C-alpha positions in Angstrom: 0.0 0.0 0.0 1.4 3.4 -0.9 0.8 6.7 0.8 1.6 10.2 -0.6 3.4 12.6 1.6 3.6 15.4 -0.9 1.4 16.6 -3.8 2.2 15.4 -7.3 4.5 17.8 -9.1 7.1 18.2 -11.7 9.8 16.3 -9.7 12.8 17.1 -11.9 12.2 20.8 -11.4 11.8 20.7 -7.6 14.5 21.1 -4.9 15.1 18.2 -2.6 12.9 19.6 0.2 9.9 19.8 -2.1 10.1 16.5 -3.9 7.4 13.9 -3.8 7.8 11.0 -1.4 5.8 7.8 -1.3 5.4 5.5 1.7 4.9 1.8 1.1 3.7 -0.7 3.7 6.1 -3.7 3.6 6.9 -6.8 5.7 9.9 -9.1 5.9 11.3 -12.0 7.9 13.7 -11.2 10.7 17.0 -13.0 10.6 15.8 -15.0 13.6 13.9 -17.0 11.0 10.5 -16.7 12.6 9.4 -13.2 13.3 7.5 -11.4 10.6 8.3 -7.7 10.9 6.3 -4.8 9.5 7.9 -1.7 8.0 7.3 1.5 6.1 9.4 2.2 3.0 9.9 5.9 2.3 11.0 6.4 -1.4 11.6 9.4 -3.6 9.4 9.5 -6.6 12.4 10.1 -8.8 14.7 7.5 -7.2 17.6 6.2 -9.2 17.2 2.6 -10.5 19.4 1.3 -7.7 19.2 3.7 -4.8 21.2 3.6 -1.6 19.1 2.8 1.4 18.8 3.3 5.2 17.2 1.0 7.8 15.7 3.0 10.7 15.3 1.6 14.2 12.9 3.3 16.6 13.5 4.0 20.3 11.9 2.5 23.4 8.6 4.4 22.6 8.1 2.4 19.5 7.6 3.5 15.9 4.3 5.3 16.4 3.0 8.6 17.8 1.7 8.5 21.4 -1.6 9.7 19.9 -1.9 6.6 17.7 -4.8 5.3 19.9 -4.4 1.8 18.7 -4.1 2.6 15.0 -0.7 1.5 13.9 0.1 2.4 10.3 2.1 4.9 8.2 -0.3 7.7 9.1 0.4 7.3 12.8 4.2 7.0 12.7 5.8 9.4 15.1 6.6 12.9 13.9 10.4 12.2 14.2 10.2 9.0 12.1 8.0 10.7 9.4 10.4 13.6 9.3 13.5 11.5 8.9 12.0 9.1 6.4 10.9 12.1 4.3 14.3 13.9 4.7 16.2 10.8 3.6 14.0 10.1 0.7 14.2 13.6 -0.5 18.0 13.2 -0.5 17.9 10.2 -2.7 17.7 7.3 -0.2 15.2 4.5 0.2 14.4 4.6 3.9 12.9 1.6 5.7 11.3 2.4 9.1 11.1 -0.8 11.0 8.4 -1.6 13.6 10.0 -4.5 15.4 8.3 -3.9 18.7 4.9 -4.3 17.0 6.1 -7.6 15.6 6.5 -9.0 19.1 3.2 -7.5 20.5 4.4 -4.1 21.8 3.5 -1.5 19.1 3.1 1.3 21.6 6.5 0.8 23.0 7.5 1.4 26.6 7.6 4.4 29.0 10.8 5.8 30.3 12.1 4.1 33.5 10.7 0.7 32.5 14.0 -0.8 31.2 14.3 -3.6 33.8 10.7 -4.6 33.3 10.7 -5.1 29.5 10.3 -8.6 28.0 13.4 -10.3 26.6 12.1 -10.2 23.0 12.8 -6.5 22.8 16.4 -6.9 23.9 18.4 -4.3 21.9 21.7 -6.3 22.0 20.5 -9.9 21.4 17.3 -9.6 19.4 16.8 -6.2 17.7 19.9 -6.5 15.6 18.4 -9.7 14.1 15.4 -7.7 12.9 17.8 -5.0 11.5 19.5 -7.7 9.4 16.2 -9.0 8.3 15.4 -5.5 7.0 18.8 -5.4 5.3 18.1 -8.7 3.5 14.7 -7.5 2.4 16.2 -4.3 0.9 18.9 -6.3 -0.8 16.1 -8.4 -2.4 14.6 -5.3 -4.1 15.6 -4.4 -7.6 15.3 -0.7 -6.8 18.0 -0.8 -4.0 21.7 -1.1 -4.2 22.2 -3.8 -1.6 25.9 -3.0 -1.1 25.0 0.6 0.0 22.7 0.3 3.0 23.2 2.1 6.3 21.7 1.5 9.7 20.3 4.4 11.7 18.7 4.2 15.2 17.4 6.4 18.0 17.8 5.8 21.7 17.1 2.1 22.3 17.3 1.6 18.5 20.6 3.4 18.6 21.9 0.9 21.1 20.6 -1.8 18.8 22.5 -0.1 15.9 25.8 -0.2 17.9 25.2 -3.9 18.7 24.4 -4.6 15.1 27.5 -2.9 13.8 29.8 -4.8 16.2 32.5 -7.0 14.6 31.4 -10.0 16.6 28.8 -10.9 13.9 29.1 -14.2 12.0 30.8 -14.0 8.7 27.7 -14.2 6.6 26.2 -11.3 8.4 29.2 -9.1 7.9 29.5 -10.3 4.3 26.1 -8.7 3.5 26.5 -6.1 6.3 25.6 -2.5 6.7 28.0 0.0 5.0 27.7 2.4 8.0 25.9 3.0 11.3 24.4 6.1 12.9 23.4 6.1 16.5 21.5 9.0 18.0 21.6 9.3 21.8 22.1 5.5 22.5 22.4 3.9 25.9 26.1 2.7 25.7 26.0 0.0 28.4 24.9 -2.6 25.8 24.3 -5.1 28.6 28.1 -5.2 29.2 28.5 -7.3 26.0 31.7 -5.4 25.2 33.0 -4.7 28.7 35.8 -7.3 28.5 37.0 -7.3 24.9 36.0 -3.8 23.9 33.8 -2.6 21.0 34.8 -2.4 17.4 32.4 -1.9 14.5 33.1 -3.6 11.3 32.2 -0.5 9.3 32.2 3.2 10.3 29.8 4.4 13.0 28.9 8.0 14.0 27.2 8.8 17.4 25.3 11.9 18.3 23.9 13.1 21.7 23.4 16.0 24.0 25.1 16.8 27.3 21.7 17.4 28.9 20.3 14.0 28.0 17.9 12.9 30.7 17.5 9.2 29.8 21.0 7.9 28.9 24.5 8.8 30.1 26.6 11.1 27.9 29.7 10.3 30.0 29.3 6.5 29.4 29.0 7.1 25.7 32.1 9.3 25.7 34.0 6.6 27.4 32.6 3.9 25.2 33.6 5.7 22.0 37.0 6.7 23.3 37.8 3.0 24.2 36.6 1.9 20.8 38.8 4.5 19.0 41.9 3.2 21.0 41.2 -0.2 19.4 41.4 1.4 16.0 37.7 1.8 15.3 36.3 4.2 12.7 33.8 5.7 15.2 33.2 9.2 16.3 30.9 11.0 18.8 29.5 14.5 18.4 28.3 15.9 21.6 25.9 19.0 21.7 26.1 21.2 24.8 22.7 21.6 26.4 20.8 19.3 24.1 18.4 16.8 25.6 17.3 13.3 24.8 15.2 13.1 21.5 16.5 16.6 20.6 15.8 16.0 16.9 12.1 15.4 17.4 10.2 18.1 15.6 7.7 18.8 18.3 7.1 22.1 20.1 8.2 20.7 23.4 11.6 19.6 22.1 12.2 22.4 19.7 11.5 25.1 22.4 14.9 24.3 23.8 17.4 26.4 21.9 20.2 23.8 22.2 17.9 21.2 20.6 17.3 23.4 17.6 21.0 23.9 17.0 21.7 20.2 17.6 18.9 19.0 15.3 20.1 21.1 12.3 23.8 20.1 12.8 22.9 16.5 13.2 20.8 16.4 10.0 23.6 18.1 8.1 26.3 15.8 9.5 24.3 12.6 8.9 23.5 13.5 5.3 27.1 14.3 4.7 28.3 11.0 6.3 25.7 8.9 4.4 26.7 10.6 1.1 30.3 9.8 1.7 29.6 6.2 2.6 26.7 5.3 0.3 27.0 7.6 -2.8 30.7 8.0 -3.5 
């Protein structure tokens, strides 16, 4: 099923920000071999024959708006996910928003402060990366996607899943078809102590973004995590924004009323688009 996010227009004559974007409902099998996952494919109307792509992983609140009221579809995706899907598509990417919480019975996600009470099937280190690789396989099966040029981007809990998915501890077949790059926005960097002993090293470049005023995860822990990884020779970098909060890129009045969030949002979007262009288009 396709949804239109912009009016029909003469696409070739339009700047990126005005180009038509379609949203297609899709489903795919997780790499766990049993979970059928729903997703939403944002695609530019004038996409190249084999476009680069981005898999997107939501945070602990799930893929949808808090106002969804039990209706879970493309129309009720959160404002952040709609905005990023559209931004990426307008810049030439096929962007797949993954609803893996819905696939295991939790489409509305979880409230802050509930981490210890969440079921094991939403584990961001052991399970969510499998859904991400299922999304990658799905994109690689499409004729309109360049399967060698797919990045992984996640927010909060999905950003932690992104870090775990990009780790070089993956089996050879996963790395062989792996993501070309990873982007993690304000992740929790504890990662269930998976990398506490041997350290963390991504198999392809990773960029991390967060604010010093994050109220949900620890900026200091992520600074240490990235620093230790760089010592191991990793292509990983962290950009920290003074005064920015958790979810600073969410385009809502409450988040964008914080001046530091406005600055961080614009800078993050520019940095990510430049990083993706370097990794996926050059």
